[in-house]
Amino acid sequence: MEKENTYYGVKEIARRANVSIATVDRVLHNRSGVSEKTKKKINDIIKELDYQPNILASRLASKKIISLAVLIPRVSEETDFWEAPMKGISRADSEIKKYGVQVATFYFDLNDPATFNEQAAAILDAGFKGVLLAPSFIEESRKFVRACREKKIPFVFIDSDVPNEDNLCYIGPHLFQSGYVGAKLSTYRLKEKHKVAVVNISKETDSYNYLQIEEGFRSYFKDHNLPIEIIRIDIKDTDSLSVTRDLTRALHQHDDIEAIFVTNSRVFSVAAFLEKNKRSDISLIGYDYLKENIAYLNKELIDFLICHKPEEQGYRGLMALYQTLVLGAPVEKTHFMPIDIVTKENQAFYQN
């Protein structure tokens, strides 16, 4: 017979621990006034009984609202990558709103750090209880999360990490290993020249995240003693004209580049350049399951896409805040997402 959760309720926990129901309630709701010894005894019994409190009833009875903020880049003409995390966030939102959790989303422009600062200030002024953040601008993110810490607001990073900032958790790729995989993929069409390019298309080309990816990329060739010359190309103006201009200049200086590794989702802009200049001899690897990227993958202008399940990142990020603030349960400090490799042959079956 299935266990009745009502039988293994607060009364049973109190009986086994030889304490009052009020004491059990304090532990369940993480309130003070209980010794560490008694708290451990109660938590051990809770774990033994696999007790799950009726969160829905408790939340509805309290009528207390927990407000969470999401700070994330806006979908733009240059990349629709952020549609995927938002799908995951919306999925989590639909599951937790019945528990008195309200989610507000704040968007910033990936080409304008000032918009990040404006939205961050609005979040701090509004008194949210938790923040889910994609820290695309590193220094601005550091300033924001330090203000969150001062206000005792827990925050979760997705997609990119910012080290040493005491975030609740990070959910995203292992950046170094992701770059390492990218390097291995870039070797499959290399011939005798052995020259590859790392292309960063971003305002933040020297950010921690791109540097970690590039370090992983370079480490692969070093670890395997491959005589590869690696050319770094930084493109800080991300519009198509600027990408074309900078790539034209780079390939004029290094006309023997055999492979290009793009460190973010804007790989399609490089593919468009290669298509226009009839450079199918250059293999191309980049990131993310976007419509534009898939189109060039099917044309065989992109050889491989590396994907990190961004929808799942958004979902898990919001649920981590819910788990902490509503359930009072611990979360993993770091949750690395899979490093998936998508090709023309398997793209139709991939779940982002």
CSV table of C-alpha atoms in Angstrom, one decimal:
chain,number,residue,atom,x,y,z
A,1,MET,CA,0.0,0.0,0.0
A,2,GLU,CA,1.3,3.5,-0.9
A,3,LYS,CA,2.4,5.5,2.1
A,4,GLU,CA,0.1,8.2,3.2
A,5,ASN,CA,1.9,11.6,3.3
A,6,THR,CA,-0.6,12.7,6.0
A,7,TYR,CA,0.5,9.8,8.2
A,8,TYR,CA,4.1,10.8,7.8
A,9,GLY,CA,3.2,14.4,8.7
A,10,VAL,CA,4.4,17.0,11.2
A,11,LYS,CA,2.8,15.1,14.1
A,12,GLU,CA,4.6,11.9,13.3
A,13,ILE,CA,7.9,13.8,12.9
A,14,ALA,CA,7.4,15.5,16.3
A,15,ARG,CA,6.5,12.2,18.0
A,16,ARG,CA,9.7,10.5,16.7
A,17,ALA,CA,11.9,13.4,17.6
A,18,ASN,CA,10.2,13.8,21.0
A,19,VAL,CA,9.6,17.5,20.3
A,20,SER,CA,6.7,19.8,19.9
A,21,ILE,CA,4.9,20.4,16.6
A,22,ALA,CA,5.9,24.0,16.8
A,23,THR,CA,9.6,23.0,16.9
A,24,VAL,CA,9.1,20.8,13.8
A,25,ASP,CA,7.4,23.8,12.1
A,26,ARG,CA,10.3,26.1,12.9
A,27,VAL,CA,12.7,23.6,11.2
A,28,LEU,CA,10.5,23.1,8.2
A,29,HIS,CA,10.3,26.9,7.7
A,30,ASN,CA,14.0,27.5,8.6
A,31,ARG,CA,13.2,29.7,11.5
A,32,SER,CA,15.4,30.3,14.5
A,33,GLY,CA,15.0,29.0,18.0
A,34,VAL,CA,16.0,25.4,17.5
A,35,SER,CA,19.4,24.0,18.6
A,36,GLU,CA,21.6,22.5,15.9
A,37,LYS,CA,21.4,19.1,17.6
A,38,THR,CA,17.6,19.1,17.5
A,39,LYS,CA,17.5,20.5,14.0
A,40,LYS,CA,19.7,17.7,12.8
A,41,LYS,CA,17.6,15.1,14.5
A,42,ILE,CA,14.4,16.5,12.9
A,43,ASN,CA,16.0,16.8,9.5
A,44,ASP,CA,17.2,13.2,9.7
A,45,ILE,CA,13.7,12.0,10.4
A,46,ILE,CA,12.3,14.1,7.6
A,47,LYS,CA,14.8,12.5,5.2
A,48,GLU,CA,14.0,9.0,6.5
A,49,LEU,CA,10.3,9.5,6.0
A,50,ASP,CA,10.7,11.3,2.7
A,51,TYR,CA,8.3,13.9,4.1
A,52,GLN,CA,7.1,16.5,1.6
A,53,PRO,CA,5.1,19.3,3.2
A,54,ASN,CA,2.0,20.5,1.5
A,55,ILE,CA,3.7,23.5,-0.1
A,56,LEU,CA,0.6,24.5,-2.1
A,57,ALA,CA,-1.7,24.7,0.9
A,58,SER,CA,0.9,26.5,3.0
A,59,ARG,CA,1.6,29.1,0.3
A,60,LEU,CA,-2.1,29.7,-0.4
A,61,ALA,CA,-2.8,30.0,3.3
A,62,SER,CA,0.0,32.5,3.8
A,63,LYS,CA,-1.1,34.7,0.8
A,64,LYS,CA,2.5,35.8,0.7
A,65,ILE,CA,3.9,36.8,-2.7
A,66,ILE,CA,7.5,36.0,-3.6
A,67,SER,CA,8.7,38.1,-6.5
A,68,LEU,CA,11.6,37.0,-8.7
A,69,ALA,CA,13.3,39.1,-11.4
A,70,VAL,CA,14.9,37.8,-14.6
A,71,LEU,CA,17.6,40.0,-16.2
A,72,ILE,CA,18.3,38.7,-19.7
A,73,PRO,CA,19.4,40.0,-23.2
A,74,ARG,CA,16.7,41.0,-25.6
A,75,VAL,CA,16.2,39.0,-28.8
A,76,SER,CA,17.5,41.1,-31.6
A,77,GLU,CA,18.0,41.0,-35.4
A,78,GLU,CA,21.6,39.8,-34.8
A,79,THR,CA,20.7,36.8,-32.7
A,80,ASP,CA,17.5,35.1,-31.5
A,81,PHE,CA,19.5,32.9,-29.1
A,82,TRP,CA,17.7,34.2,-26.0
A,83,GLU,CA,14.3,32.9,-27.2
A,84,ALA,CA,15.4,29.5,-25.9
A,85,PRO,CA,16.2,30.4,-22.3
A,86,MET,CA,13.0,32.5,-22.2
A,87,LYS,CA,11.0,29.4,-23.2
A,88,GLY,CA,12.5,27.5,-20.2
A,89,ILE,CA,11.8,30.5,-17.9
A,90,SER,CA,8.2,30.6,-19.1
A,91,ARG,CA,7.8,26.9,-18.5
A,92,ALA,CA,9.1,27.2,-14.9
A,93,ASP,CA,7.0,30.3,-14.3
A,94,SER,CA,3.8,28.4,-15.3
A,95,GLU,CA,4.7,25.7,-12.7
A,96,ILE,CA,5.5,27.9,-9.7
A,97,LYS,CA,3.1,30.8,-10.0
A,98,LYS,CA,0.4,28.7,-8.2
A,99,TYR,CA,2.7,28.8,-5.2
A,100,GLY,CA,2.5,32.6,-4.9
A,101,VAL,CA,5.6,33.2,-7.0
A,102,GLN,CA,5.5,36.1,-9.4
A,103,VAL,CA,8.2,36.5,-12.2
A,104,ALA,CA,9.0,39.8,-13.9
A,105,THR,CA,11.4,39.9,-16.9
A,106,PHE,CA,13.8,42.8,-17.6
A,107,TYR,CA,15.5,42.9,-21.0
A,108,PHE,CA,18.8,44.6,-21.9
A,109,ASP,CA,20.6,45.3,-25.2
A,110,LEU,CA,23.6,43.2,-25.8
A,111,ASN,CA,25.3,46.1,-27.6
A,112,ASP,CA,24.6,48.6,-24.9
A,113,PRO,CA,25.9,48.1,-21.3
A,114,ALA,CA,23.9,51.2,-20.2
A,115,THR,CA,20.6,49.3,-20.8
A,116,PHE,CA,21.9,46.6,-18.4
A,117,ASN,CA,22.6,49.1,-15.7
A,118,GLU,CA,19.2,50.7,-16.1
A,119,GLN,CA,17.4,47.4,-15.8
A,120,ALA,CA,19.6,46.3,-12.9
A,121,ALA,CA,18.8,49.6,-11.0
A,122,ALA,CA,15.1,49.0,-11.6
A,123,ILE,CA,15.3,45.5,-10.1
A,124,LEU,CA,17.2,46.7,-7.0
A,125,ASP,CA,14.6,49.5,-6.5
A,126,ALA,CA,11.6,47.1,-6.8
A,127,GLY,CA,12.6,44.8,-3.9
A,128,PHE,CA,12.6,41.5,-5.6
A,129,LYS,CA,13.4,38.4,-3.5
A,130,GLY,CA,15.6,36.6,-6.1
A,131,VAL,CA,17.3,37.3,-9.4
A,132,LEU,CA,18.0,35.1,-12.4
A,133,LEU,CA,20.8,36.7,-14.5
A,134,ALA,CA,22.6,36.2,-17.8
A,135,PRO,CA,25.8,38.1,-17.0
A,136,SER,CA,26.7,39.2,-20.5
A,137,PHE,CA,28.5,42.3,-19.3
A,138,ILE,CA,31.0,41.2,-16.7
A,139,GLU,CA,31.9,44.3,-14.8
A,140,GLU,CA,28.4,45.6,-14.8
A,141,SER,CA,27.2,42.2,-13.6
A,142,ARG,CA,29.8,42.3,-10.8
A,143,LYS,CA,28.5,45.7,-9.6
A,144,PHE,CA,24.9,44.5,-9.8
A,145,VAL,CA,25.4,41.2,-7.9
A,146,ARG,CA,27.4,42.9,-5.2
A,147,ALA,CA,24.4,45.2,-4.6
A,148,CYS,CA,22.2,42.1,-4.5
A,149,ARG,CA,24.4,40.6,-1.8
A,150,GLU,CA,24.2,43.8,0.3
A,151,LYS,CA,20.4,43.5,0.1
A,152,LYS,CA,20.6,39.7,0.8
A,153,ILE,CA,19.0,38.9,-2.6
A,154,PRO,CA,20.1,35.4,-3.9
A,155,PHE,CA,21.0,35.3,-7.6
A,156,VAL,CA,21.6,32.6,-10.2
A,157,PHE,CA,23.8,32.8,-13.3
A,158,ILE,CA,22.8,31.1,-16.5
A,159,ASP,CA,24.8,30.7,-19.8
A,160,SER,CA,27.8,32.6,-18.5
A,161,ASP,CA,29.6,32.5,-15.2
A,162,VAL,CA,31.2,35.3,-13.1
A,163,PRO,CA,33.8,33.8,-10.7
A,164,ASN,CA,34.0,34.5,-7.0
A,165,GLU,CA,30.7,36.4,-6.7
A,166,ASP,CA,28.9,34.0,-4.2
A,167,ASN,CA,26.0,33.3,-6.6
A,168,LEU,CA,23.4,30.8,-5.4
A,169,CYS,CA,24.4,28.6,-8.4
A,170,TYR,CA,25.6,28.6,-12.0
A,171,ILE,CA,23.7,26.7,-14.7
A,172,GLY,CA,25.5,26.6,-18.0
A,173,PRO,CA,28.4,25.1,-20.0
A,174,HIS,CA,31.8,24.2,-18.7
A,175,LEU,CA,33.4,27.0,-20.8
A,176,PHE,CA,36.9,25.6,-20.9
A,177,GLN,CA,35.7,22.1,-22.0
A,178,SER,CA,33.4,23.6,-24.5
A,179,GLY,CA,36.3,25.4,-26.2
A,180,TYR,CA,38.3,22.2,-26.0
A,181,VAL,CA,35.6,20.3,-27.9
A,182,GLY,CA,35.5,23.1,-30.5
A,183,ALA,CA,39.2,22.7,-31.1
A,184,LYS,CA,38.9,19.0,-31.6
A,185,LEU,CA,36.0,19.5,-34.1
A,186,SER,CA,38.1,22.1,-36.0
A,187,THR,CA,40.8,19.6,-36.9
A,188,TYR,CA,38.7,17.2,-38.9
A,189,ARG,CA,39.3,19.1,-42.2
A,190,LEU,CA,42.8,20.5,-41.5
A,191,LYS,CA,45.4,19.8,-44.1
A,192,GLU,CA,49.1,20.6,-44.2
A,193,LYS,CA,48.8,24.3,-43.4
A,194,HIS,CA,47.4,24.0,-40.0
A,195,LYS,CA,46.2,27.5,-39.4
A,196,VAL,CA,42.9,28.2,-37.6
A,197,ALA,CA,41.1,31.3,-36.4
A,198,VAL,CA,39.2,32.0,-33.2
A,199,VAL,CA,36.6,34.6,-33.9
A,200,ASN,CA,34.9,36.6,-31.0
A,201,ILE,CA,31.9,38.6,-32.3
A,202,SER,CA,30.9,40.7,-29.2
A,203,LYS,CA,31.3,44.0,-27.4
A,204,GLU,CA,32.8,42.0,-24.6
A,205,THR,CA,35.6,40.1,-26.5
A,206,ASP,CA,37.8,40.1,-23.4
A,207,SER,CA,35.2,38.8,-21.0
A,208,TYR,CA,35.9,35.9,-18.6
A,209,ASN,CA,33.7,33.6,-20.6
A,210,TYR,CA,35.3,34.1,-24.0
A,211,LEU,CA,38.7,33.9,-22.5
A,212,GLN,CA,37.8,30.6,-20.9
A,213,ILE,CA,36.5,29.2,-24.2
A,214,GLU,CA,39.6,30.4,-26.0
A,215,GLU,CA,41.9,28.9,-23.3
A,216,GLY,CA,40.1,25.5,-23.7
A,217,PHE,CA,40.5,25.8,-27.5
A,218,ARG,CA,44.2,26.5,-27.4
A,219,SER,CA,44.8,23.8,-24.7
A,220,TYR,CA,43.6,21.1,-27.0
A,221,PHE,CA,46.3,21.8,-29.6
A,222,LYS,CA,48.9,22.1,-26.9
A,223,ASP,CA,47.9,18.9,-25.2
A,224,HIS,CA,48.1,17.0,-28.5
A,225,ASN,CA,51.3,18.6,-29.7
A,226,LEU,CA,49.7,19.8,-32.9
A,227,PRO,CA,51.7,22.5,-34.7
A,228,ILE,CA,48.8,24.8,-35.2
A,229,GLU,CA,49.0,28.6,-35.7
A,230,ILE,CA,46.0,30.2,-34.0
A,231,ILE,CA,44.8,33.6,-35.2
A,232,ARG,CA,42.5,35.5,-32.9
A,233,ILE,CA,40.0,37.9,-34.6
A,234,ASP,CA,38.0,40.2,-32.3
A,235,ILE,CA,34.9,41.8,-34.0
A,236,LYS,CA,33.4,44.3,-31.5
A,237,ASP,CA,30.9,45.9,-33.9
A,238,THR,CA,28.5,43.0,-34.4
A,239,ASP,CA,26.5,44.2,-37.4
A,240,SER,CA,26.9,42.4,-40.7
A,241,LEU,CA,28.9,45.1,-42.4
A,242,SER,CA,31.4,45.3,-39.6
A,243,VAL,CA,31.7,41.5,-39.6
A,244,THR,CA,32.3,41.5,-43.3
A,245,ARG,CA,34.9,44.3,-43.1
A,246,ASP,CA,36.9,42.6,-40.3
A,247,LEU,CA,36.8,39.1,-41.8
A,248,THR,CA,37.9,40.5,-45.2
A,249,ARG,CA,40.9,42.2,-43.5
A,250,ALA,CA,41.8,39.1,-41.5
A,251,LEU,CA,41.6,36.7,-44.5
A,252,HIS,CA,43.6,39.0,-46.6
A,253,GLN,CA,46.4,38.9,-44.0
A,254,HIS,CA,46.0,35.1,-43.4
A,255,ASP,CA,44.7,33.6,-46.7
A,256,ASP,CA,45.7,30.1,-45.6
A,257,ILE,CA,43.3,29.9,-42.7
A,258,GLU,CA,41.6,26.4,-42.9
A,259,ALA,CA,39.2,26.5,-40.0
A,260,ILE,CA,37.2,29.1,-38.1
A,261,PHE,CA,35.9,28.7,-34.6
A,262,VAL,CA,33.3,31.3,-33.5
A,263,THR,CA,32.9,31.6,-29.8
A,264,ASN,CA,29.2,32.4,-29.7
A,265,SER,CA,25.9,32.1,-31.6
A,266,ARG,CA,26.8,34.6,-34.3
A,267,VAL,CA,28.5,32.0,-36.3
A,268,PHE,CA,25.8,32.5,-39.0
A,269,SER,CA,27.3,35.9,-39.9
A,270,VAL,CA,30.6,34.2,-40.6
A,271,ALA,CA,28.8,31.6,-42.7
A,272,ALA,CA,27.1,34.3,-44.7
A,273,PHE,CA,30.5,35.9,-45.3
A,274,LEU,CA,32.1,32.6,-46.4
A,275,GLU,CA,29.1,31.9,-48.7
A,276,LYS,CA,29.3,35.3,-50.4
A,277,ASN,CA,33.1,34.9,-50.9
A,278,LYS,CA,32.8,31.3,-52.1
A,279,ARG,CA,35.1,30.0,-49.3
A,280,SER,CA,33.7,26.5,-48.8
A,281,ASP,CA,37.3,25.4,-48.2
A,282,ILE,CA,37.2,26.8,-44.7
A,283,SER,CA,35.6,24.6,-42.1
A,284,LEU,CA,33.3,26.5,-39.6
A,285,ILE,CA,32.4,25.6,-36.1
A,286,GLY,CA,30.2,27.7,-33.7
A,287,TYR,CA,27.5,27.7,-31.1
A,288,ASP,CA,23.7,27.3,-30.7
A,289,TYR,CA,20.7,25.9,-32.4
A,290,LEU,CA,19.3,29.0,-34.1
A,291,LYS,CA,17.2,29.1,-37.2
A,292,GLU,CA,20.0,31.0,-39.1
A,293,ASN,CA,22.7,28.6,-37.9
A,294,ILE,CA,20.6,25.6,-38.9
A,295,ALA,CA,20.1,27.0,-42.4
A,296,TYR,CA,23.8,27.3,-42.9
A,297,LEU,CA,24.4,23.9,-41.3
A,298,ASN,CA,22.1,22.4,-43.9
A,299,LYS,CA,24.0,24.2,-46.7
A,300,GLU,CA,27.2,22.7,-45.3
A,301,LEU,CA,28.7,26.1,-44.7
A,302,ILE,CA,28.7,25.4,-41.0
A,303,ASP,CA,30.3,22.0,-40.1
A,304,PHE,CA,29.3,21.7,-36.5
A,305,LEU,CA,27.2,23.5,-33.9
A,306,ILE,CA,28.0,23.2,-30.2
A,307,CYS,CA,24.8,23.4,-28.1
A,308,HIS,CA,24.3,23.7,-24.3
A,309,LYS,CA,20.5,23.3,-24.0
A,310,PRO,CA,19.7,27.0,-23.3
A,311,GLU,CA,16.0,26.3,-22.7
A,312,GLU,CA,16.9,23.9,-19.9
A,313,GLN,CA,19.2,26.5,-18.4
A,314,GLY,CA,16.4,29.0,-18.1
A,315,TYR,CA,14.1,26.4,-16.6
A,316,ARG,CA,16.6,25.2,-14.1
A,317,GLY,CA,17.7,28.7,-13.2
A,318,LEU,CA,14.3,29.8,-12.1
A,319,MET,CA,13.5,26.6,-10.4
A,320,ALA,CA,16.7,26.9,-8.3
A,321,LEU,CA,15.4,30.2,-6.9
A,322,TYR,CA,12.0,28.6,-6.2
A,323,GLN,CA,13.6,25.6,-4.5
A,324,THR,CA,15.6,28.0,-2.3
A,325,LEU,CA,13.0,30.6,-1.5
A,326,VAL,CA,9.9,28.5,-1.4
A,327,LEU,CA,11.0,25.0,-0.4
A,328,GLY,CA,14.0,26.1,1.6
A,329,ALA,CA,15.9,23.2,0.0
A,330,PRO,CA,19.6,23.3,-1.1
A,331,VAL,CA,20.6,23.5,-4.7
A,332,GLU,CA,23.7,22.4,-6.6
A,333,LYS,CA,26.3,25.2,-6.6
A,334,THR,CA,27.3,24.4,-10.2
A,335,HIS,CA,25.3,22.5,-12.8
A,336,PHE,CA,27.2,22.0,-16.1
A,337,MET,CA,25.0,21.4,-19.1
A,338,PRO,CA,25.8,18.8,-21.7
A,339,ILE,CA,28.1,19.8,-24.6
A,340,ASP,CA,26.0,18.6,-27.5
A,341,ILE,CA,27.4,18.4,-31.1
A,342,VAL,CA,24.8,19.1,-33.8
A,343,THR,CA,25.4,18.3,-37.5
A,344,LYS,CA,23.5,18.5,-40.7
A,345,GLU,CA,22.6,14.8,-40.3
A,346,ASN,CA,21.2,15.0,-36.7
A,347,GLN,CA,19.8,18.5,-36.4
A,348,ALA,CA,16.3,17.5,-37.3
A,349,PHE,CA,16.2,15.3,-34.2
A,350,TYR,CA,17.8,17.7,-31.7
A,351,GLN,CA,15.9,19.1,-28.7
A,352,ASN,CA,17.3,22.4,-27.6
